[in-house]
Amino acid sequence: FIGKPMIKLVSSKGAFSEWVDSHGIWSRFIFIGMVIFQVVIALVPGEPLEIGAGYAFGAVEGTILVVAGITLGSVMVLGLVRKFGIKKLKFLQDEKRLDFITAVVFFLPGTPKDLLTYAVGLTDIKLSRFLLIVSVARFPSVITSTIGGSALGMANYKFAIIVFVLTAVISLAGIAIYNYICRKKEKNE
């Protein structure tokens, strides 16, 4: 009821830009709420919001708004899971492994970051360490999406394509490295 129309709005450059203009300063707060909603309802895709933030608010402001929403939404998820979570996930109980897995998944564009936030909430990770990982590791993914969205907003399609292709290449390389490290660890155990 909410996610689909929200994604449709931000996916339409003209409609979303008009919406931002018509709501003035409040559009920033409402947009942060949209990002929080997307994080809490992890099945709603986040990329359209990040790209929309780029073309409606620009790369810098869009990145700040998305990171603010992601951080607040992630803290809410962590709190909800800790309050209502029942089972612990054994593979995330090793503190070093938890930090590594969380950082890698949050760093790579296209990975299920918001779903991982629910799993991490079942661990004993300190809020300060979680906030550091969320804000630092997710930054590259957010900045590439908002830069690409900003380029789309300025009708610089060639640059937008370059940004999205480069992001895809880096993501695939990161996933390959991550899989290699996981296979190597499995062999050593």
mmCIF file of N, CA and C in Angstrom, residues 9-146:
data_model
loop_
_atom_site.group_PDB
_atom_site.id
_atom_site.type_symbol
_atom_site.label_atom_id
_atom_site.label_comp_id
_atom_site.label_asym_id
_atom_site.label_seq_id
_atom_site.Cartn_x
_atom_site.Cartn_y
_atom_site.Cartn_z
ATOM 1 N N LEU A 9 6.717 6.955 -7.253
ATOM 2 C CA LEU A 9 6.938 8.406 -7.187
ATOM 3 C C LEU A 9 8.400 8.745 -7.408
ATOM 4 N N VAL A 10 9.308 8.115 -6.655
ATOM 5 C CA VAL A 10 10.728 8.474 -6.776
ATOM 6 C C VAL A 10 11.326 8.008 -8.092
ATOM 7 N N SER A 11 10.695 7.049 -8.743
ATOM 8 C CA SER A 11 11.207 6.558 -10.028
ATOM 9 C C SER A 11 10.842 7.477 -11.190
ATOM 10 N N SER A 12 9.921 8.392 -10.967
ATOM 11 C CA SER A 12 9.533 9.350 -12.003
ATOM 12 C C SER A 12 10.226 10.673 -11.714
ATOM 13 N N LYS A 13 11.269 10.949 -12.474
ATOM 14 C CA LYS A 13 12.090 12.141 -12.241
ATOM 15 C C LYS A 13 11.248 13.403 -12.135
ATOM 16 N N GLY A 14 10.377 13.637 -13.094
ATOM 17 C CA GLY A 14 9.571 14.851 -13.106
ATOM 18 C C GLY A 14 8.616 14.927 -11.924
ATOM 19 N N ALA A 15 7.895 13.832 -11.676
ATOM 20 C CA ALA A 15 6.914 13.812 -10.584
ATOM 21 C C ALA A 15 7.598 13.991 -9.233
ATOM 22 N N PHE A 16 8.732 13.326 -9.041
ATOM 23 C CA PHE A 16 9.415 13.424 -7.749
ATOM 24 C C PHE A 16 10.006 14.820 -7.555
ATOM 25 N N SER A 17 10.595 15.385 -8.583
ATOM 26 C CA SER A 17 11.140 16.741 -8.479
ATOM 27 C C SER A 17 10.032 17.749 -8.159
ATOM 28 N N GLU A 18 8.877 17.597 -8.809
ATOM 29 C CA GLU A 18 7.729 18.470 -8.524
ATOM 30 C C GLU A 18 7.264 18.289 -7.078
ATOM 31 N N TRP A 19 7.214 17.048 -6.631
ATOM 32 C CA TRP A 19 6.797 16.760 -5.262
ATOM 33 C C TRP A 19 7.739 17.436 -4.273
ATOM 34 N N VAL A 20 9.064 17.314 -4.516
ATOM 35 C CA VAL A 20 10.065 17.949 -3.638
ATOM 36 C C VAL A 20 9.848 19.466 -3.621
ATOM 37 N N ASP A 21 9.690 20.059 -4.798
ATOM 38 C CA ASP A 21 9.487 21.508 -4.889
ATOM 39 C C ASP A 21 8.209 21.948 -4.170
ATOM 40 N N SER A 22 7.144 21.180 -4.296
ATOM 41 C CA SER A 22 5.863 21.568 -3.701
ATOM 42 C C SER A 22 5.851 21.439 -2.175
ATOM 43 N N HIS A 23 6.739 20.626 -1.620
ATOM 44 C CA HIS A 23 6.766 20.419 -0.171
ATOM 45 C C HIS A 23 7.881 21.196 0.518
ATOM 46 N N GLY A 24 8.691 21.896 -0.239
ATOM 47 C CA GLY A 24 9.741 22.734 0.340
ATOM 48 C C GLY A 24 10.646 21.974 1.292
ATOM 49 N N ILE A 25 10.967 22.613 2.410
ATOM 50 C CA ILE A 25 11.885 22.022 3.393
ATOM 51 C C ILE A 25 11.324 20.725 3.976
ATOM 52 N N TRP A 26 9.989 20.613 4.043
ATOM 53 C CA TRP A 26 9.376 19.408 4.588
ATOM 54 C C TRP A 26 9.657 18.177 3.735
ATOM 55 N N SER A 27 9.939 18.395 2.459
ATOM 56 C CA SER A 27 10.227 17.251 1.589
ATOM 57 C C SER A 27 11.445 16.480 2.089
ATOM 58 N N ARG A 28 12.390 17.184 2.707
ATOM 59 C CA ARG A 28 13.590 16.512 3.231
ATOM 60 C C ARG A 28 13.228 15.567 4.369
ATOM 61 N N PHE A 29 12.394 16.053 5.285
ATOM 62 C CA PHE A 29 11.998 15.228 6.429
ATOM 63 C C PHE A 29 11.109 14.062 5.989
ATOM 64 N N ILE A 30 10.197 14.336 5.075
ATOM 65 C CA ILE A 30 9.328 13.273 4.556
ATOM 66 C C ILE A 30 10.167 12.233 3.818
ATOM 67 N N PHE A 31 11.170 12.704 3.046
ATOM 68 C CA PHE A 31 12.026 11.772 2.323
ATOM 69 C C PHE A 31 12.822 10.900 3.295
ATOM 70 N N ILE A 32 13.347 11.494 4.351
ATOM 71 C CA ILE A 32 14.060 10.699 5.364
ATOM 72 C C ILE A 32 13.104 9.646 5.932
ATOM 73 N N GLY A 33 11.854 10.023 6.159
ATOM 74 C CA GLY A 33 10.852 9.057 6.616
ATOM 75 C C GLY A 33 10.631 7.944 5.612
ATOM 76 N N MET A 34 10.663 8.283 4.317
ATOM 77 C CA MET A 34 10.518 7.267 3.277
ATOM 78 C C MET A 34 11.676 6.271 3.337
ATOM 79 N N VAL A 35 12.881 6.783 3.542
ATOM 80 C CA VAL A 35 14.059 5.904 3.625
ATOM 81 C C VAL A 35 13.965 5.032 4.875
ATOM 82 N N ILE A 36 13.546 5.625 5.990
ATOM 83 C CA ILE A 36 13.368 4.839 7.220
ATOM 84 C C ILE A 36 12.362 3.716 6.969
ATOM 85 N N PHE A 37 11.244 4.047 6.345
ATOM 86 C CA PHE A 37 10.218 3.050 6.013
ATOM 87 C C PHE A 37 10.824 1.936 5.164
ATOM 88 N N GLN A 38 11.610 2.306 4.163
ATOM 89 C CA GLN A 38 12.222 1.320 3.275
ATOM 90 C C GLN A 38 13.160 0.396 4.037
ATOM 91 N N VAL A 39 13.898 0.928 4.998
ATOM 92 C CA VAL A 39 14.824 0.095 5.778
ATOM 93 C C VAL A 39 14.031 -0.849 6.687
ATOM 94 N N VAL A 40 13.019 -0.331 7.351
ATOM 95 C CA VAL A 40 12.229 -1.145 8.279
ATOM 96 C C VAL A 40 11.448 -2.224 7.522
ATOM 97 N N ILE A 41 10.863 -1.862 6.393
ATOM 98 C CA ILE A 41 10.160 -2.835 5.546
ATOM 99 C C ILE A 41 11.173 -3.260 4.474
ATOM 100 N N ALA A 42 12.041 -4.165 4.851
ATOM 101 C CA ALA A 42 13.232 -4.495 4.067
ATOM 102 C C ALA A 42 12.944 -5.010 2.656
ATOM 103 N N LEU A 43 11.732 -5.410 2.375
ATOM 104 C CA LEU A 43 11.420 -5.911 1.038
ATOM 105 C C LEU A 43 11.211 -4.788 0.030
ATOM 106 N N VAL A 44 11.053 -3.556 0.497
ATOM 107 C CA VAL A 44 10.930 -2.407 -0.400
ATOM 108 C C VAL A 44 12.347 -2.062 -0.866
ATOM 109 N N PRO A 45 12.589 -2.009 -2.166
ATOM 110 C CA PRO A 45 13.953 -1.744 -2.657
ATOM 111 C C PRO A 45 14.431 -0.327 -2.324
ATOM 112 N N GLY A 46 15.704 -0.220 -1.961
ATOM 113 C CA GLY A 46 16.268 1.074 -1.585
ATOM 114 C C GLY A 46 16.921 1.841 -2.719
ATOM 115 N N GLU A 47 17.402 1.143 -3.731
ATOM 116 C CA GLU A 47 18.102 1.807 -4.831
ATOM 117 C C GLU A 47 17.283 2.918 -5.488
ATOM 118 N N PRO A 48 15.977 2.698 -5.779
ATOM 119 C CA PRO A 48 15.226 3.797 -6.393
ATOM 120 C C PRO A 48 15.199 5.062 -5.530
ATOM 121 N N LEU A 49 15.148 4.889 -4.218
ATOM 122 C CA LEU A 49 15.172 6.053 -3.330
ATOM 123 C C LEU A 49 16.521 6.773 -3.411
ATOM 124 N N GLU A 50 17.589 6.004 -3.454
ATOM 125 C CA GLU A 50 18.924 6.603 -3.527
ATOM 126 C C GLU A 50 19.112 7.355 -4.843
ATOM 127 N N ILE A 51 18.700 6.748 -5.932
ATOM 128 C CA ILE A 51 18.820 7.398 -7.244
ATOM 129 C C ILE A 51 17.912 8.627 -7.293
ATOM 130 N N GLY A 52 16.680 8.476 -6.794
ATOM 131 C CA GLY A 52 15.749 9.606 -6.752
ATOM 132 C C GLY A 52 16.288 10.756 -5.924
ATOM 133 N N ALA A 53 16.959 10.443 -4.827
ATOM 134 C CA ALA A 53 17.558 11.486 -3.987
ATOM 135 C C ALA A 53 18.603 12.263 -4.781
ATOM 136 N N GLY A 54 19.341 11.559 -5.625
ATOM 137 C CA GLY A 54 20.362 12.220 -6.438
ATOM 138 C C GLY A 54 19.778 13.213 -7.410
ATOM 139 N N TYR A 55 18.717 12.823 -8.116
ATOM 140 C CA TYR A 55 18.194 13.765 -9.101
ATOM 141 C C TYR A 55 17.256 14.797 -8.510
ATOM 142 N N ALA A 56 16.667 14.551 -7.350
ATOM 143 C CA ALA A 56 15.768 15.545 -6.757
ATOM 144 C C ALA A 56 16.488 16.504 -5.814
ATOM 145 N N PHE A 57 17.503 16.008 -5.102
ATOM 146 C CA PHE A 57 18.193 16.838 -4.116
ATOM 147 C C PHE A 57 19.646 17.136 -4.498
ATOM 148 N N GLY A 58 20.177 16.440 -5.497
ATOM 149 C CA GLY A 58 21.590 16.571 -5.849
ATOM 150 C C GLY A 58 22.406 15.519 -5.108
ATOM 151 N N ALA A 59 23.626 15.299 -5.564
ATOM 152 C CA ALA A 59 24.451 14.216 -5.018
ATOM 153 C C ALA A 59 24.782 14.415 -3.541
ATOM 154 N N VAL A 60 25.174 15.623 -3.154
ATOM 155 C CA VAL A 60 25.607 15.845 -1.764
ATOM 156 C C VAL A 60 24.422 15.792 -0.802
ATOM 157 N N GLU A 61 23.409 16.627 -1.036
ATOM 158 C CA GLU A 61 22.254 16.642 -0.137
ATOM 159 C C GLU A 61 21.520 15.306 -0.178
ATOM 160 N N GLY A 62 21.407 14.718 -1.364
ATOM 161 C CA GLY A 62 20.750 13.419 -1.486
ATOM 162 C C GLY A 62 21.455 12.354 -0.664
ATOM 163 N N THR A 63 22.781 12.342 -0.724
ATOM 164 C CA THR A 63 23.559 11.373 0.060
ATOM 165 C C THR A 63 23.335 11.583 1.552
ATOM 166 N N ILE A 64 23.365 12.833 1.987
ATOM 167 C CA ILE A 64 23.165 13.135 3.415
ATOM 168 C C ILE A 64 21.787 12.665 3.873
ATOM 169 N N LEU A 65 20.759 12.947 3.081
ATOM 170 C CA LEU A 65 19.398 12.545 3.443
ATOM 171 C C LEU A 65 19.251 11.027 3.486
ATOM 172 N N VAL A 66 19.819 10.338 2.491
ATOM 173 C CA VAL A 66 19.723 8.871 2.455
ATOM 174 C C VAL A 66 20.474 8.265 3.637
ATOM 175 N N VAL A 67 21.689 8.731 3.898
ATOM 176 C CA VAL A 67 22.471 8.177 5.016
ATOM 177 C C VAL A 67 21.751 8.437 6.341
ATOM 178 N N ALA A 68 21.145 9.617 6.498
ATOM 179 C CA ALA A 68 20.391 9.912 7.719
ATOM 180 C C ALA A 68 19.227 8.933 7.871
ATOM 181 N N GLY A 69 18.478 8.711 6.805
ATOM 182 C CA GLY A 69 17.353 7.775 6.858
ATOM 183 C C GLY A 69 17.790 6.349 7.110
ATOM 184 N N ILE A 70 18.859 5.929 6.445
ATOM 185 C CA ILE A 70 19.381 4.568 6.622
ATOM 186 C C ILE A 70 19.828 4.362 8.062
ATOM 187 N N THR A 71 20.538 5.334 8.593
ATOM 188 C CA THR A 71 21.049 5.213 9.959
ATOM 189 C C THR A 71 19.896 5.131 10.956
ATOM 190 N N LEU A 72 18.933 6.048 10.849
ATOM 191 C CA LEU A 72 17.786 6.035 11.763
ATOM 192 C C LEU A 72 16.965 4.756 11.605
ATOM 193 N N GLY A 73 16.724 4.346 10.366
ATOM 194 C CA GLY A 73 15.971 3.115 10.128
ATOM 195 C C GLY A 73 16.697 1.888 10.664
ATOM 196 N N SER A 74 18.006 1.837 10.484
ATOM 197 C CA SER A 74 18.795 0.700 10.968
ATOM 198 C C SER A 74 18.773 0.624 12.489
ATOM 199 N N VAL A 75 18.843 1.780 13.152
ATOM 200 C CA VAL A 75 18.773 1.797 14.611
ATOM 201 C C VAL A 75 17.391 1.309 15.067
ATOM 202 N N MET A 76 16.344 1.722 14.360
ATOM 203 C CA MET A 76 14.994 1.252 14.706
ATOM 204 C C MET A 76 14.890 -0.263 14.552
ATOM 205 N N VAL A 77 15.416 -0.792 13.442
ATOM 206 C CA VAL A 77 15.372 -2.240 13.220
ATOM 207 C C VAL A 77 16.142 -2.960 14.309
ATOM 208 N N LEU A 78 17.329 -2.468 14.626
ATOM 209 C CA LEU A 78 18.152 -3.089 15.666
ATOM 210 C C LEU A 78 17.380 -3.129 16.983
ATOM 211 N N GLY A 79 16.759 -2.013 17.336
ATOM 212 C CA GLY A 79 15.978 -1.954 18.568
ATOM 213 C C GLY A 79 14.781 -2.897 18.560
ATOM 214 N N LEU A 80 14.050 -2.936 17.448
ATOM 215 C CA LEU A 80 12.885 -3.825 17.336
ATOM 216 C C LEU A 80 13.283 -5.288 17.453
ATOM 217 N N VAL A 81 14.350 -5.651 16.764
ATOM 218 C CA VAL A 81 14.781 -7.048 16.786
ATOM 219 C C VAL A 81 15.282 -7.434 18.172
ATOM 220 N N ARG A 82 15.996 -6.522 18.815
ATOM 221 C CA ARG A 82 16.482 -6.834 20.164
ATOM 222 C C ARG A 82 15.333 -6.951 21.150
ATOM 223 N N LYS A 83 14.297 -6.183 20.947
ATOM 224 C CA LYS A 83 13.147 -6.247 21.860
ATOM 225 C C LYS A 83 12.289 -7.488 21.599
ATOM 226 N N PHE A 84 12.077 -7.828 20.316
ATOM 227 C CA PHE A 84 11.155 -8.897 19.983
ATOM 228 C C PHE A 84 11.819 -10.146 19.405
ATOM 229 N N GLY A 85 13.131 -10.097 19.128
ATOM 230 C CA GLY A 85 13.832 -11.248 18.550
ATOM 231 C C GLY A 85 13.858 -12.411 19.519
ATOM 232 N N ILE A 86 13.835 -13.612 18.969
ATOM 233 C CA ILE A 86 13.759 -14.793 19.833
ATOM 234 C C ILE A 86 15.036 -15.618 19.752
ATOM 235 N N LYS A 87 15.453 -15.988 18.536
ATOM 236 C CA LYS A 87 16.600 -16.880 18.379
ATOM 237 C C LYS A 87 17.862 -16.102 18.065
ATOM 238 N N LYS A 88 18.977 -16.657 18.489
ATOM 239 C CA LYS A 88 20.277 -16.081 18.172
ATOM 240 C C LYS A 88 20.856 -16.796 16.951
ATOM 241 N N LEU A 89 21.613 -16.074 16.149
ATOM 242 C CA LEU A 89 22.245 -16.666 14.974
ATOM 243 C C LEU A 89 23.689 -17.002 15.318
ATOM 244 N N LYS A 90 24.012 -18.291 15.368
ATOM 245 C CA LYS A 90 25.343 -18.721 15.805
ATOM 246 C C LYS A 90 26.454 -18.196 14.916
ATOM 247 N N PHE A 91 26.247 -18.164 13.587
ATOM 248 C CA PHE A 91 27.326 -17.746 12.696
ATOM 249 C C PHE A 91 27.673 -16.275 12.852
ATOM 250 N N LEU A 92 26.823 -15.505 13.522
ATOM 251 C CA LEU A 92 27.122 -14.092 13.749
ATOM 252 C C LEU A 92 27.563 -13.804 15.183
ATOM 253 N N GLN A 93 27.814 -14.840 15.960
ATOM 254 C CA GLN A 93 28.211 -14.614 17.353
ATOM 255 C C GLN A 93 29.702 -14.313 17.499
ATOM 256 N N ASP A 94 30.525 -14.686 16.522
ATOM 257 C CA ASP A 94 31.944 -14.346 16.526
ATOM 258 C C ASP A 94 32.055 -12.866 16.159
ATOM 259 N N GLU A 95 32.565 -12.052 17.091
ATOM 260 C CA GLU A 95 32.588 -10.596 16.921
ATOM 261 C C GLU A 95 33.342 -10.149 15.664
ATOM 262 N N LYS A 96 34.504 -10.748 15.402
ATOM 263 C CA LYS A 96 35.281 -10.362 14.219
ATOM 264 C C LYS A 96 34.554 -10.760 12.936
ATOM 265 N N ARG A 97 33.993 -11.950 12.910
ATOM 266 C CA ARG A 97 33.256 -12.412 11.739
ATOM 267 C C ARG A 97 32.024 -11.533 11.512
ATOM 268 N N LEU A 98 31.328 -11.169 12.589
ATOM 269 C CA LEU A 98 30.148 -10.316 12.495
ATOM 270 C C LEU A 98 30.506 -8.968 11.874
ATOM 271 N N ASP A 99 31.567 -8.343 12.372
ATOM 272 C CA ASP A 99 31.986 -7.047 11.830
ATOM 273 C C ASP A 99 32.350 -7.170 10.356
ATOM 274 N N PHE A 100 33.091 -8.222 10.001
ATOM 275 C CA PHE A 100 33.522 -8.416 8.621
ATOM 276 C C PHE A 100 32.334 -8.643 7.690
ATOM 277 N N ILE A 101 31.463 -9.572 8.052
ATOM 278 C CA ILE A 101 30.306 -9.889 7.212
ATOM 279 C C ILE A 101 29.415 -8.663 7.055
ATOM 280 N N THR A 102 29.157 -7.969 8.154
ATOM 281 C CA THR A 102 28.302 -6.786 8.111
ATOM 282 C C THR A 102 28.911 -5.707 7.224
ATOM 283 N N ALA A 103 30.194 -5.439 7.395
ATOM 284 C CA ALA A 103 30.859 -4.404 6.595
ATOM 285 C C ALA A 103 30.851 -4.757 5.111
ATOM 286 N N VAL A 104 31.155 -6.001 4.782
ATOM 287 C CA VAL A 104 31.194 -6.406 3.371
ATOM 288 C C VAL A 104 29.807 -6.306 2.737
ATOM 289 N N VAL A 105 28.797 -6.837 3.412
ATOM 290 C CA VAL A 105 27.445 -6.807 2.840
ATOM 291 C C VAL A 105 26.947 -5.365 2.713
ATOM 292 N N PHE A 106 27.217 -4.532 3.701
ATOM 293 C CA PHE A 106 26.780 -3.132 3.632
ATOM 294 C C PHE A 106 27.561 -2.363 2.574
ATOM 295 N N PHE A 107 28.797 -2.733 2.342
ATOM 296 C CA PHE A 107 29.640 -2.024 1.381
ATOM 297 C C PHE A 107 29.220 -2.272 -0.063
ATOM 298 N N LEU A 108 28.837 -3.502 -0.376
ATOM 299 C CA LEU A 108 28.541 -3.869 -1.758
ATOM 300 C C LEU A 108 27.150 -3.418 -2.178
ATOM 301 N N PRO A 109 27.049 -2.661 -3.271
ATOM 302 C CA PRO A 109 25.733 -2.278 -3.775
ATOM 303 C C PRO A 109 24.949 -3.514 -4.203
ATOM 304 N N GLY A 110 23.650 -3.481 -3.977
ATOM 305 C CA GLY A 110 22.792 -4.562 -4.437
ATOM 306 C C GLY A 110 22.631 -5.724 -3.470
ATOM 307 N N THR A 111 23.327 -5.722 -2.348
ATOM 308 C CA THR A 111 23.189 -6.810 -1.382
ATOM 309 C C THR A 111 22.038 -6.506 -0.422
ATOM 310 N N PRO A 112 21.512 -7.530 0.251
ATOM 311 C CA PRO A 112 20.338 -7.332 1.121
ATOM 312 C C PRO A 112 20.694 -6.703 2.474
ATOM 313 N N LYS A 113 21.109 -5.453 2.439
ATOM 314 C CA LYS A 113 21.566 -4.768 3.642
ATOM 315 C C LYS A 113 20.496 -4.682 4.724
ATOM 316 N N ASP A 114 19.293 -4.346 4.332
ATOM 317 C CA ASP A 114 18.244 -4.148 5.324
ATOM 318 C C ASP A 114 17.833 -5.463 5.973
ATOM 319 N N LEU A 115 17.865 -6.544 5.218
ATOM 320 C CA LEU A 115 17.587 -7.855 5.807
ATOM 321 C C LEU A 115 18.689 -8.239 6.791
ATOM 322 N N LEU A 116 19.936 -7.915 6.458
ATOM 323 C CA LEU A 116 21.041 -8.220 7.369
ATOM 324 C C LEU A 116 20.875 -7.453 8.681
ATOM 325 N N THR A 117 20.341 -6.256 8.617
ATOM 326 C CA THR A 117 20.145 -5.466 9.832
ATOM 327 C C THR A 117 19.270 -6.233 10.821
ATOM 328 N N TYR A 118 18.266 -6.955 10.321
ATOM 329 C CA TYR A 118 17.429 -7.759 11.199
ATOM 330 C C TYR A 118 18.257 -8.869 11.852
ATOM 331 N N ALA A 119 19.116 -9.520 11.082
ATOM 332 C CA ALA A 119 19.948 -10.594 11.629
ATOM 333 C C ALA A 119 20.943 -10.050 12.645
ATOM 334 N N VAL A 120 21.551 -8.915 12.332
ATOM 335 C CA VAL A 120 22.540 -8.320 13.240
ATOM 336 C C VAL A 120 21.876 -7.913 14.551
ATOM 337 N N GLY A 121 20.614 -7.545 14.489
ATOM 338 C CA GLY A 121 19.897 -7.179 15.713
ATOM 339 C C GLY A 121 19.786 -8.307 16.717
ATOM 340 N N LEU A 122 19.957 -9.526 16.256
ATOM 341 C CA LEU A 122 19.911 -10.685 17.147
ATOM 342 C C LEU A 122 21.245 -10.949 17.836
ATOM 343 N N THR A 123 22.242 -10.150 17.533
ATOM 344 C CA THR A 123 23.569 -10.339 18.121
ATOM 345 C C THR A 123 23.788 -9.326 19.246
ATOM 346 N N ASP A 124 24.956 -9.410 19.837
ATOM 347 C CA ASP A 124 25.312 -8.488 20.921
ATOM 348 C C ASP A 124 26.156 -7.316 20.435
ATOM 349 N N ILE A 125 26.129 -7.013 19.143
ATOM 350 C CA ILE A 125 26.940 -5.915 18.618
ATOM 351 C C ILE A 125 26.587 -4.628 19.351
ATOM 352 N N LYS A 126 27.616 -3.860 19.678
ATOM 353 C CA LYS A 126 27.390 -2.584 20.353
ATOM 354 C C LYS A 126 26.814 -1.582 19.359
ATOM 355 N N LEU A 127 25.898 -0.763 19.829
ATOM 356 C CA LEU A 127 25.242 0.220 18.977
ATOM 357 C C LEU A 127 26.264 1.146 18.321
ATOM 358 N N SER A 128 27.280 1.566 19.054
ATOM 359 C CA SER A 128 28.280 2.481 18.488
ATOM 360 C C SER A 128 29.040 1.826 17.342
ATOM 361 N N ARG A 129 29.412 0.553 17.485
ATOM 362 C CA ARG A 129 30.121 -0.161 16.426
ATOM 363 C C ARG A 129 29.201 -0.381 15.228
ATOM 364 N N PHE A 130 27.948 -0.707 15.488
ATOM 365 C CA PHE A 130 26.973 -0.895 14.424
ATOM 366 C C PHE A 130 26.764 0.402 13.646
ATOM 367 N N LEU A 131 26.618 1.517 14.341
ATOM 368 C CA LEU A 131 26.441 2.808 13.675
ATOM 369 C C LEU A 131 27.641 3.152 12.803
ATOM 370 N N LEU A 132 28.839 2.877 13.290
ATOM 371 C CA LEU A 132 30.051 3.133 12.510
ATOM 372 C C LEU A 132 30.051 2.290 11.235
ATOM 373 N N ILE A 133 29.748 1.012 11.372
ATOM 374 C CA ILE A 133 29.726 0.124 10.211
ATOM 375 C C ILE A 133 28.642 0.555 9.226
ATOM 376 N N VAL A 134 27.439 0.853 9.726
ATOM 377 C CA VAL A 134 26.327 1.241 8.853
ATOM 378 C C VAL A 134 26.668 2.504 8.080
ATOM 379 N N SER A 135 27.164 3.516 8.784
ATOM 380 C CA SER A 135 27.389 4.794 8.105
ATOM 381 C C SER A 135 28.615 4.771 7.195
ATOM 382 N N VAL A 136 29.652 4.088 7.569
ATOM 383 C CA VAL A 136 30.862 4.066 6.740
ATOM 384 C C VAL A 136 30.728 3.056 5.598
ATOM 385 N N ALA A 137 30.311 1.843 5.894
ATOM 386 C CA ALA A 137 30.275 0.796 4.870
ATOM 387 C C ALA A 137 29.184 1.044 3.822
ATOM 388 N N ARG A 138 28.087 1.654 4.191
ATOM 389 C CA ARG A 138 27.006 1.890 3.223
ATOM 390 C C ARG A 138 27.259 3.133 2.377
ATOM 391 N N PHE A 139 28.170 3.981 2.799
ATOM 392 C CA PHE A 139 28.410 5.240 2.111
ATOM 393 C C PHE A 139 28.762 5.064 0.631
ATOM 394 N N PRO A 140 29.693 4.162 0.258
ATOM 395 C CA PRO A 140 30.021 4.024 -1.172
ATOM 396 C C PRO A 140 28.814 3.647 -2.031
ATOM 397 N N SER A 141 27.978 2.766 -1.541
ATOM 398 C CA SER A 141 26.790 2.360 -2.287
ATOM 399 C C SER A 141 25.826 3.535 -2.454
ATOM 400 N N VAL A 142 25.625 4.283 -1.387
ATOM 401 C CA VAL A 142 24.704 5.424 -1.435
ATOM 402 C C VAL A 142 25.250 6.514 -2.345
ATOM 403 N N ILE A 143 26.526 6.831 -2.220
ATOM 404 C CA ILE A 143 27.094 7.942 -3.005
ATOM 405 C C ILE A 143 27.082 7.620 -4.498
ATOM 406 N N THR A 144 27.339 6.368 -4.867
ATOM 407 C CA THR A 144 27.294 6.041 -6.300
ATOM 408 C C THR A 144 25.868 6.158 -6.835
ATOM 409 N N SER A 145 24.886 5.746 -6.045
ATOM 410 C CA SER A 145 23.490 5.858 -6.493
ATOM 411 C C SER A 145 23.059 7.315 -6.605
ATOM 412 N N THR A 146 23.421 8.135 -5.618
ATOM 413 C CA THR A 146 22.991 9.538 -5.671
ATOM 414 C C THR A 146 23.746 10.316 -6.744
#
